[in-house]
Short mmCIF file of C-alpha atoms in Angstrom, two decimals:
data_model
loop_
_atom_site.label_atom_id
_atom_site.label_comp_id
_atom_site.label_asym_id
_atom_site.label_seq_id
_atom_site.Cartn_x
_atom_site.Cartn_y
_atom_site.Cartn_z
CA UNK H 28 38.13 -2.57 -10.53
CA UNK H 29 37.10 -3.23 -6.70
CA UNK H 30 35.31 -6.01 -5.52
CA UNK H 31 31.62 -4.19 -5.90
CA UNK H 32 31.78 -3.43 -9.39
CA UNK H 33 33.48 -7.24 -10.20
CA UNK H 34 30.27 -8.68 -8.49
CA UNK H 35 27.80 -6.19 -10.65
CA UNK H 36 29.41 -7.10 -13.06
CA UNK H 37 29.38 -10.86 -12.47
CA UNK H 38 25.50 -10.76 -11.81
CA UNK H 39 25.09 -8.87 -15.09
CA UNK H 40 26.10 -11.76 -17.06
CA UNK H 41 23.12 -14.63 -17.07
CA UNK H 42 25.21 -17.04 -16.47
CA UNK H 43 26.93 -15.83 -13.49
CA UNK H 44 23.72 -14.71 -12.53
CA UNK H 45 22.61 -18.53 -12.54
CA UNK H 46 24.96 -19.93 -10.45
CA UNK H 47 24.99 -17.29 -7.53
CA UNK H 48 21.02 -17.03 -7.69
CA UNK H 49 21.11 -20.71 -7.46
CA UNK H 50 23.14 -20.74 -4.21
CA UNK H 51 21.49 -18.20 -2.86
CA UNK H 52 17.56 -19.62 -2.79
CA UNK H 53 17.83 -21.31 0.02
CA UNK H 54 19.31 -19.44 2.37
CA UNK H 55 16.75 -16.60 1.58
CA UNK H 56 14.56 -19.50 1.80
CA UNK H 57 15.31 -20.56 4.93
CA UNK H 58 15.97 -16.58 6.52
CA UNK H 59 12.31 -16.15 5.01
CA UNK H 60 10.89 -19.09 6.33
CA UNK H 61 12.03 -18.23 10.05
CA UNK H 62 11.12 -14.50 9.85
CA UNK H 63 7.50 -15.49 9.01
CA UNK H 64 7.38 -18.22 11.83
CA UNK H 65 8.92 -15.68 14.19
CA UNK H 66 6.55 -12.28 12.89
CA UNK H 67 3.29 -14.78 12.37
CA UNK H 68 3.64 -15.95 16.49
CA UNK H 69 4.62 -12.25 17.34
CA UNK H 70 1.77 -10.68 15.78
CA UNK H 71 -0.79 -13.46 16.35
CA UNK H 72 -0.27 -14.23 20.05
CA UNK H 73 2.45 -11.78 21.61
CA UNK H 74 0.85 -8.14 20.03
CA UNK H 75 -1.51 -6.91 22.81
CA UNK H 76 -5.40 -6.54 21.60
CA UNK H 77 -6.17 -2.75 20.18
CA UNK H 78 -8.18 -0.80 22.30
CA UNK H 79 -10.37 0.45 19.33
CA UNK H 80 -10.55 -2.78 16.56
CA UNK H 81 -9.97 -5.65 19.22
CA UNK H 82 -8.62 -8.88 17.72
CA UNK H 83 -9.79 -8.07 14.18
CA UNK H 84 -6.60 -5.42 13.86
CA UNK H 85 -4.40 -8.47 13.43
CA UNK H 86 -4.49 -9.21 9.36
CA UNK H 87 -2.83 -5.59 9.54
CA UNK H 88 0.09 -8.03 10.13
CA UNK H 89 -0.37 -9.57 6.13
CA UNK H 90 -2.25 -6.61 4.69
CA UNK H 91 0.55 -3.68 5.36
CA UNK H 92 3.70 -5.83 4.83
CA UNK H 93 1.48 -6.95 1.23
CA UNK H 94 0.68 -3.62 0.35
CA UNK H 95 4.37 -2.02 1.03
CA UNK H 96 5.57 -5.27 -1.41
CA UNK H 97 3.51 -4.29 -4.22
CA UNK H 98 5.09 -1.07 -4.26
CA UNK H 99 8.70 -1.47 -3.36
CA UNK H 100 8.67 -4.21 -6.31
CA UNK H 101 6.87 -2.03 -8.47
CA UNK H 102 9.60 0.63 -7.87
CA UNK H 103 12.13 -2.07 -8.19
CA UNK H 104 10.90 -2.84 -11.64
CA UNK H 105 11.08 1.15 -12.58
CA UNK H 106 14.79 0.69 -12.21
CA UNK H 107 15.89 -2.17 -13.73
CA UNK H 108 13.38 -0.92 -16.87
CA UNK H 109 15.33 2.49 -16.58
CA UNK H 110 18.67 0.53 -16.68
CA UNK H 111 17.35 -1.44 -19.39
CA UNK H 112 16.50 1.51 -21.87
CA UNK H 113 19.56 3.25 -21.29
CA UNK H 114 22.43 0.78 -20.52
CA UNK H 115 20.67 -1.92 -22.91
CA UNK H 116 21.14 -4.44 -19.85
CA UNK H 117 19.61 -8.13 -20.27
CA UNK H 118 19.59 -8.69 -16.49
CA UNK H 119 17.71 -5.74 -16.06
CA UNK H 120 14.94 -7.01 -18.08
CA UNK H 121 14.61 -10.40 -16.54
CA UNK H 122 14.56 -8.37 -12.98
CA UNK H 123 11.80 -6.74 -14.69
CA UNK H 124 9.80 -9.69 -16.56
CA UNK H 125 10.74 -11.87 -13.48
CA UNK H 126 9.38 -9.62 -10.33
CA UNK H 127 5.54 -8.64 -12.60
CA UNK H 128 3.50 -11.76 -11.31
CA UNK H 129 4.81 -11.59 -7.94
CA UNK H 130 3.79 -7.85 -7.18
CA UNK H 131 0.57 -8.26 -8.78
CA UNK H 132 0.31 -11.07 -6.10
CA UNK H 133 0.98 -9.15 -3.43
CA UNK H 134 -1.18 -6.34 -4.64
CA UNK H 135 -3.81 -8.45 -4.92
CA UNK H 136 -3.17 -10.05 -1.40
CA UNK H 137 -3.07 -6.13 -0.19
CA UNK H 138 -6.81 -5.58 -2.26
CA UNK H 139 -8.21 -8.97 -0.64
CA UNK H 140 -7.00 -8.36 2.96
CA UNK H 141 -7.70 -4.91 3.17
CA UNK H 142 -11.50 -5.67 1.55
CA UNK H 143 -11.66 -8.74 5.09
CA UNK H 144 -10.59 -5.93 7.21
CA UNK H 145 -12.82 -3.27 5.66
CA UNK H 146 -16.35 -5.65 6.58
CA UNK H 147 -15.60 -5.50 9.99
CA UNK H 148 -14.89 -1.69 10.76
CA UNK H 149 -15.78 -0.09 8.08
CA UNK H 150 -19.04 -1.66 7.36
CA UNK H 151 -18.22 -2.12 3.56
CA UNK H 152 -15.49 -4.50 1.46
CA UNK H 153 -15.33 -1.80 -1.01
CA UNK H 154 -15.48 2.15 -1.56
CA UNK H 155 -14.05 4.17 -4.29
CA UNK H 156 -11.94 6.04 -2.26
CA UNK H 157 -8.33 7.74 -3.02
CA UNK H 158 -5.98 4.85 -1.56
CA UNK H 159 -7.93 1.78 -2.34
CA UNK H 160 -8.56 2.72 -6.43
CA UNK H 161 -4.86 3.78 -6.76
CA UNK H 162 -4.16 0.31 -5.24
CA UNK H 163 -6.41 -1.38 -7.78
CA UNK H 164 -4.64 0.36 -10.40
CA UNK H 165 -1.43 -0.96 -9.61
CA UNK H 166 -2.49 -3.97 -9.67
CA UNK H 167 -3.79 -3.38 -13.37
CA UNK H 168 -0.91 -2.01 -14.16
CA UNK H 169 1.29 -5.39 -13.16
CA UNK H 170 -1.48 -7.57 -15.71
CA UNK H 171 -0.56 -4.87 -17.73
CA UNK H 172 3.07 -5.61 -18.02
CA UNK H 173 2.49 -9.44 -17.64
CA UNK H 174 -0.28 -8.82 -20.60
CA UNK H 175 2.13 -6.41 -23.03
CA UNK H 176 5.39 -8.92 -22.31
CA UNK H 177 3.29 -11.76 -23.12
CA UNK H 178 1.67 -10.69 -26.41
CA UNK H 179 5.40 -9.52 -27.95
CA UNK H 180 7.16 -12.15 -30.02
CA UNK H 181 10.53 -11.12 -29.65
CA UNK H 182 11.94 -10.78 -26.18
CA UNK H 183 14.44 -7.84 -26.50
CA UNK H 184 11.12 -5.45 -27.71
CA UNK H 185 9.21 -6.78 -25.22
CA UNK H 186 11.38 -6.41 -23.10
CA UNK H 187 11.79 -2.74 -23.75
CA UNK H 188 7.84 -2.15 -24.54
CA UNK H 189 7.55 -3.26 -20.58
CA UNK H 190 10.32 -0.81 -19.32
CA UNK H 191 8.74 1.94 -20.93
CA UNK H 192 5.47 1.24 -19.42
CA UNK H 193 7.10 0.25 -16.26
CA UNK H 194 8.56 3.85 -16.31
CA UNK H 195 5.28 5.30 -17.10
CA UNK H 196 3.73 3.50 -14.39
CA UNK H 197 6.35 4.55 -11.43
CA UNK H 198 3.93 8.10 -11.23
CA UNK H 199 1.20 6.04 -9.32
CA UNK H 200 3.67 5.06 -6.46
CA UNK H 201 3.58 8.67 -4.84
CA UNK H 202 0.16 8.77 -5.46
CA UNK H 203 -0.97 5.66 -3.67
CA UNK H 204 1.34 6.89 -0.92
CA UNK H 205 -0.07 10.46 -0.33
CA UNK H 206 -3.74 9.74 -1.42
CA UNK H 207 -4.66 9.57 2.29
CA UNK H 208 -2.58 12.99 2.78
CA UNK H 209 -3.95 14.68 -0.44
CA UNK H 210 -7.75 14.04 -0.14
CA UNK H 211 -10.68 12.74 2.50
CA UNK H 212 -10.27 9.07 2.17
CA UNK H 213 -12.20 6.70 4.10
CA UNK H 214 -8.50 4.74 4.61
CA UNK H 215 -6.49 6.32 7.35
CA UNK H 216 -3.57 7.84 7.17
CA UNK H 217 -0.06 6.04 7.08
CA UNK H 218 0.75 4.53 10.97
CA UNK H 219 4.29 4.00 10.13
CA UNK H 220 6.76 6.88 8.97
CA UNK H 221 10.55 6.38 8.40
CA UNK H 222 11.06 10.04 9.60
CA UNK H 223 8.26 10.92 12.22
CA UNK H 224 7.82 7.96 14.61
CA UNK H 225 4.99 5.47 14.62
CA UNK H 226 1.62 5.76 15.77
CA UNK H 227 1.41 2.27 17.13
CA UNK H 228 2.83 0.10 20.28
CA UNK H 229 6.10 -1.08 20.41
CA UNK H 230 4.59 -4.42 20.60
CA UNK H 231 2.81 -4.37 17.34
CA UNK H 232 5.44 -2.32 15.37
CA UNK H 233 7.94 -5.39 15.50
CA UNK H 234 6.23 -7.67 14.25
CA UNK H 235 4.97 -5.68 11.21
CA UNK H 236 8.84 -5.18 10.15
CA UNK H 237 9.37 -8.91 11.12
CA UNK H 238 6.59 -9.73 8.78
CA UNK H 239 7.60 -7.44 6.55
CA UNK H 240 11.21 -8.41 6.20
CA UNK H 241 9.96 -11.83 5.81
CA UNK H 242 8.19 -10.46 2.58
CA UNK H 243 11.10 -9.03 1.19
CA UNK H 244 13.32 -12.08 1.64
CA UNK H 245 10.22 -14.46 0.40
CA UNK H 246 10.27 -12.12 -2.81
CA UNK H 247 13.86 -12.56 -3.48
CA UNK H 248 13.67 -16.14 -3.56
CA UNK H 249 11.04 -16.34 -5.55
CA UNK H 250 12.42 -13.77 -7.96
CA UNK H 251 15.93 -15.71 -7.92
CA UNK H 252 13.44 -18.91 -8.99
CA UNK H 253 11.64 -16.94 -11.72
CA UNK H 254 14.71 -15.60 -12.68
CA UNK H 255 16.92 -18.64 -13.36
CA UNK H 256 14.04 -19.48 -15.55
CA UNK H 257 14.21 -17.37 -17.49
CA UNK H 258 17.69 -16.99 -18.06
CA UNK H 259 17.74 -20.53 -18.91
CA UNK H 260 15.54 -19.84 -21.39
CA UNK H 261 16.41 -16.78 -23.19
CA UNK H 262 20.20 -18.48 -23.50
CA UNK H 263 18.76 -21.59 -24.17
CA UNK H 264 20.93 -21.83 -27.27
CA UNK H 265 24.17 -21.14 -25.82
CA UNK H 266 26.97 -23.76 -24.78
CA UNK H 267 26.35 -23.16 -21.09
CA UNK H 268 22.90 -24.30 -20.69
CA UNK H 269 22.95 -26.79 -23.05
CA UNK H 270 25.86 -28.37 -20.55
CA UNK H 271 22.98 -27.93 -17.84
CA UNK H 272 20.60 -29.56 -20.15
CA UNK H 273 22.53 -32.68 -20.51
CA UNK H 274 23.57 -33.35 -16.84
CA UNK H 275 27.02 -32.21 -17.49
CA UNK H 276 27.24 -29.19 -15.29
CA UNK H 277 24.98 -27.71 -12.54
CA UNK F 14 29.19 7.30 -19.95
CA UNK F 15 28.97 7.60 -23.67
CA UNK F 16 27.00 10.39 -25.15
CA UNK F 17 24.33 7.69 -26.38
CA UNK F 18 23.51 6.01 -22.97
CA UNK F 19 23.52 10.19 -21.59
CA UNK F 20 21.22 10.56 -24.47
CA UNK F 21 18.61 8.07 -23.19
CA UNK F 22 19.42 8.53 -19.90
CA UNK F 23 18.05 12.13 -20.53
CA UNK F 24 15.04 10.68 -22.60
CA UNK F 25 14.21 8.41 -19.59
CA UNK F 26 14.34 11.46 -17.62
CA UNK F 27 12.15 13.38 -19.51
CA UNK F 28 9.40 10.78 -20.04
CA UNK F 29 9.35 10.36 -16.70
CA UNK F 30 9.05 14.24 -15.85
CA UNK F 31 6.46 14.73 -18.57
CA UNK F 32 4.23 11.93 -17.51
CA UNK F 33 4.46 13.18 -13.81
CA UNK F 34 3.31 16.77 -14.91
CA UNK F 35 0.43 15.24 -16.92
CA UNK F 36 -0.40 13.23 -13.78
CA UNK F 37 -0.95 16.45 -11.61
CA UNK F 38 -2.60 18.66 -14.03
CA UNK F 39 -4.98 15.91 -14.18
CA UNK F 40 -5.47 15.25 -10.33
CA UNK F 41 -5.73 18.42 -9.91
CA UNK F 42 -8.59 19.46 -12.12
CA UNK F 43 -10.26 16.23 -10.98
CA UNK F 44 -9.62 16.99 -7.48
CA UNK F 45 -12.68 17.56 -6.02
CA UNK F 46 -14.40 14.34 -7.70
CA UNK F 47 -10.88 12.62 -5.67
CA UNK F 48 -12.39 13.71 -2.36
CA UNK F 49 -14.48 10.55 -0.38
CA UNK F 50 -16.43 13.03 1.44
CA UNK F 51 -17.01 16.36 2.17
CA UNK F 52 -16.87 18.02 5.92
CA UNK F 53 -20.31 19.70 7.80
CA UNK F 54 -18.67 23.03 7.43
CA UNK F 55 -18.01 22.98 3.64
CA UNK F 56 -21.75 21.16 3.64
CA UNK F 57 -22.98 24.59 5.20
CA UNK F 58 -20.97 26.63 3.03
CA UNK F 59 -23.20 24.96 0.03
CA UNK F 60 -20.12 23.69 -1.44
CA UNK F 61 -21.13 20.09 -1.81
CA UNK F 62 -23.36 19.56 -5.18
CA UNK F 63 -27.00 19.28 -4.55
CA UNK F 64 -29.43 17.29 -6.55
CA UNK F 65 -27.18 13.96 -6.17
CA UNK F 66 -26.60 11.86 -2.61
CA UNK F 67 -23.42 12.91 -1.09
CA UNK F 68 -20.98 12.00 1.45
CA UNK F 69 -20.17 13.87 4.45
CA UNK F 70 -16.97 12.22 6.62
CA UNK F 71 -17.15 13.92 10.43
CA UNK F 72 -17.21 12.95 14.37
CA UNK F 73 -20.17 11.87 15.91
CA UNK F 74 -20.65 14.70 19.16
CA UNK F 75 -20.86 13.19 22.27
CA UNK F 76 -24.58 12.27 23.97
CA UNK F 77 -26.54 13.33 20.99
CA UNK F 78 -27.29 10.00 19.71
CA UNK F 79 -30.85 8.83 19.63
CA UNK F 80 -31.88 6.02 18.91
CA UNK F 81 -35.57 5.34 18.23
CA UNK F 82 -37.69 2.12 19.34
CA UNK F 83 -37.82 0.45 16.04
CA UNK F 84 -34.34 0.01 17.39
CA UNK F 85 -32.95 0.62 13.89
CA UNK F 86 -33.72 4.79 13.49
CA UNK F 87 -31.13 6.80 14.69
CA UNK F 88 -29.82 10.53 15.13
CA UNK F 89 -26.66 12.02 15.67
CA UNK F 90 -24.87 15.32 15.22
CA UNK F 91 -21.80 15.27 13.01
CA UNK F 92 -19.14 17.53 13.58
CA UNK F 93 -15.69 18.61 12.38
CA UNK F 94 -15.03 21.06 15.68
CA UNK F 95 -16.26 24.16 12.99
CA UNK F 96 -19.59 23.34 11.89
CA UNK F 97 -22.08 20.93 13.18
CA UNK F 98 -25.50 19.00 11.01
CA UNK F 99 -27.84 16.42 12.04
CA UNK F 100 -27.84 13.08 10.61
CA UNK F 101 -30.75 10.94 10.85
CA UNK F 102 -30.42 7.20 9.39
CA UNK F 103 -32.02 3.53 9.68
CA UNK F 104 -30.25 0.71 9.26
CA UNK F 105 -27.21 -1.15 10.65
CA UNK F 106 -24.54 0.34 11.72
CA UNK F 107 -21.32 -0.59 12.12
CA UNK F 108 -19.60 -2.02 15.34
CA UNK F 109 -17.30 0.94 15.47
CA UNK F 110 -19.82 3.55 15.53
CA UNK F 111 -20.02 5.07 18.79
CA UNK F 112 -19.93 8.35 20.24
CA UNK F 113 -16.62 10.31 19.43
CA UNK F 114 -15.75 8.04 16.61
CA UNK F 115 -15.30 9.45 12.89
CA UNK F 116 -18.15 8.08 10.58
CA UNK F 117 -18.54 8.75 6.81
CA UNK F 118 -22.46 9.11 6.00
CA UNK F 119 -23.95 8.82 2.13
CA UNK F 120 -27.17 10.86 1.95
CA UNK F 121 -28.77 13.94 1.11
CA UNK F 122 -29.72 17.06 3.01
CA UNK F 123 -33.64 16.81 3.44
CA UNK F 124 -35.58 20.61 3.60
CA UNK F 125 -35.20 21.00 7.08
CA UNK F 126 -31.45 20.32 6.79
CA UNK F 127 -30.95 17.62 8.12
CA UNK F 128 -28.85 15.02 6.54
CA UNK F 129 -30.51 12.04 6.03
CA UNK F 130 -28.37 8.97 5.62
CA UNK F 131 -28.62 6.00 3.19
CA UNK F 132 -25.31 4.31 4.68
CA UNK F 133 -22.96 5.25 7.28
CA UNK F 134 -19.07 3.93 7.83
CA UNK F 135 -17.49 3.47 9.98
CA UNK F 136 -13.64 5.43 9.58
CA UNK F 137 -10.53 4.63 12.30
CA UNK F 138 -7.92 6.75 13.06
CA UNK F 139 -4.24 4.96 12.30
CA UNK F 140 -3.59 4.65 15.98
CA UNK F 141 -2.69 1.40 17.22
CA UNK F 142 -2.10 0.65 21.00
CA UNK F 143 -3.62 -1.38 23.55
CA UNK F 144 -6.62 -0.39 25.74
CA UNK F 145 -4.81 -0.01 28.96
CA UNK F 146 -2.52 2.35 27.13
CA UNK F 147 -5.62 3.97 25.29
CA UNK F 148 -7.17 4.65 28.85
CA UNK F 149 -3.59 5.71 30.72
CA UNK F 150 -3.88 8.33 27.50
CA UNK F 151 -7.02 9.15 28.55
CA UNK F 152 -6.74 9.78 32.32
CA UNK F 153 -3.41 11.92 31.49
CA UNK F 154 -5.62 13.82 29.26
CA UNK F 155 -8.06 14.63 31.66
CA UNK F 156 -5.54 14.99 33.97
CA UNK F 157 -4.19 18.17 31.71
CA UNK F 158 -7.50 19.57 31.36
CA UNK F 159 -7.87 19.49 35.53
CA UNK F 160 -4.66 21.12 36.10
CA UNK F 161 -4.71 23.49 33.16
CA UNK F 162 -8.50 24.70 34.24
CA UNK F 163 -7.06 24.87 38.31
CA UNK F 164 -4.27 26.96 36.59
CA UNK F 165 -6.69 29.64 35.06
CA UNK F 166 -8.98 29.59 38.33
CA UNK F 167 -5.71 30.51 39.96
CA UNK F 168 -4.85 33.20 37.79
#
């Protein structure tokens, strides 16, 4: 066995899982905390002014990075609910129980900041428009699964109840993504392209992928936190945490 | 893998194919109510519904906006470089609107065609630079235009 598969394997079990996760939070604490610092004075004072939205372009610096998290976590949670219906995997459903609140956070952050920004240059906080309902509907769909996992007894059905409609769910990521390509939206299109180039100054690109590498990091400590939890929890009845529970081990 | 997990595995496949199918038979037949807006040219091709306001999503042409005294009244041609209607609205606008920039307009066409306005929106392009490099784009496009009409004179 080489030394990926021994460390898959290691996180698999919960309580591997809760001693790595526990030395890893702060150093993606801390990596986090600096990129934010570092992407916040970037793209607050260093980012020249746009010549067509002046200052007011600026909470593209929280809205983007927020609206790319509530979709890469969303399609994070598609895979560990696909792992968990067909390899049975109990990491893979904490991943999945564990990351719910904090995309619906950040797809809520995306709604609210994008509704600030939409005041100014638009001229409305809200239109029914393509990109900005399939947004909304993520964000249903995250209550959804905090909603369904919630109101299930027994954690291993819930558990798989949530992958399924985790799975189901996964169809609205291509759609929020090529709404603005597929129909007249009152959103523009997408600036930033892995494969074409960007449509936007050097200057202003880096800190959006400062800021938005600061999201990522902030959303694996978070979901390292969340996580621990609820290992702790669903093995509260096992040897190990019971040794936690009385002071004995760490 | 044992035949059970290839089993699901194949299940998980298949929900997930099925449910993506369903998705765009359904966007499809809904996909004109998906549109935000329609364009001037597909307005004068009578494809938009009548009878209900619409929207219509285009560029405001250069120098043809009016603005009355009220100082609220305006008019403007909206374009998509095919077709071309006249918008006539009262109200605020919004700071973006300005000659050349892409509006979206909710209204109705009145009987003498022209498109009378009950809101107007502004819409930005995704474009993000700064204004010196905005006007350095500019002058390099005019610049093209210059040489490429002193070209054709040429010719």
């Amino acid at each position: 066995m080489n030394i990926f598969m021994r460390f898959y394997h290691r996180l698999a079990s919960p309580r591997h899982f809760y001693q790595i996760a526990g030395q890893w939070i702060p150093w993606l604490g801390a990596i986090s905390l600096i990129l934010l610092a570092w992407g916040l004075y970037e793209g607050l004072l260093v980012a020249p002014t746009d010549y067509q939205q002046g200052e007011s372009y600026r909470i593209i610096f929280i809205h983007v990075p927020a609206a790319w998290m509530s979709m890469f976590i969303y399609l994070i949670m598609a895979i560990a609910g696909a792992i968990n219906l067909v390899w049975r995997m109990k990491m893979a459903e904490v991943v999945l129980v564990s990351s719910a609140p904090i995309g619906a956070v950040f797809a809520f952050l995306a709604l609210v900041t994008g509704s600030l920004w939409g005041k100014p240059m638009w001229g409305t906080w809200w239109v029914w428009d393509a990109r900005l309902t399939s947004e909304l509907f993520l964000l249903f769909l995250y209550l959804g699964i905090i909603a369904l996992h919630g109101a299930i007894e027994d954690k291993r059905t819930a558990g798989r109840a949530v992958s399924i409609l985790a799975l189901v769910g996964v169809i609205n990521l291509p759609i929020i993504h090529f709404s603005v390509e597929w129909w007249n939206t009152l959103h523009q299109g997408s600036t930033v392209s892995v494969m074409g180039g960007s449509k936007m100054d050097s200057r202003m690109l880096r800190p959006l992928l400062i800021m938005s590498f600061a999201f990522k990091f902030y959303y694996g400590m978070i979901l390292f936190m969340r996580a621990r939890n609820e290992v702790l929890d669903r093995e509260r009845n096992t040897s190990w945490v019971r040794q936690i529970a009385e002071g004995k081990a760490s | 893998m044992t035949p059970i997990r290839k089993k699901r595995l194949m299940l998980v496949g298949l929900m997930v194919g099925a449910v993506g199918i369903a998705a765009a038979l359904a966007l499809t037949a809904f996909n004109d109510n998906l549109m935000y807006f329609y364009s001037p040219a597909e307005i004068s091709a009578g494809e938009a519904p009548s009878g209900h306001p619409i929207r219509v999503g285009g560029l405001v042409v250069e120098h043809s906006v009016n603005r009355q005294d009220d100082g609220l009244t305006v008019a403007f041609d909206l374009t998509d470089n095919n077709k071309t209607i006249k918008v006539n609205y009262t109200g605020i606008l919004p700071d973006l609107f300005r000659e050349g920039q892409g509006i979206v307009a909710l209204g109705s066409l009145n009987d003498k065609n022209v498109f009378v306005a009950s809101e107007v929106l502004a819409k930005h392009d995704e474009n993000y630079m700064p204004p010196e490099v905005a006007d350095a784009l500019k002058t390099a496009h005019n610049d093209g235009i210059a040489q490429q009409a002193a070209r054709s004179l040429a010719q």
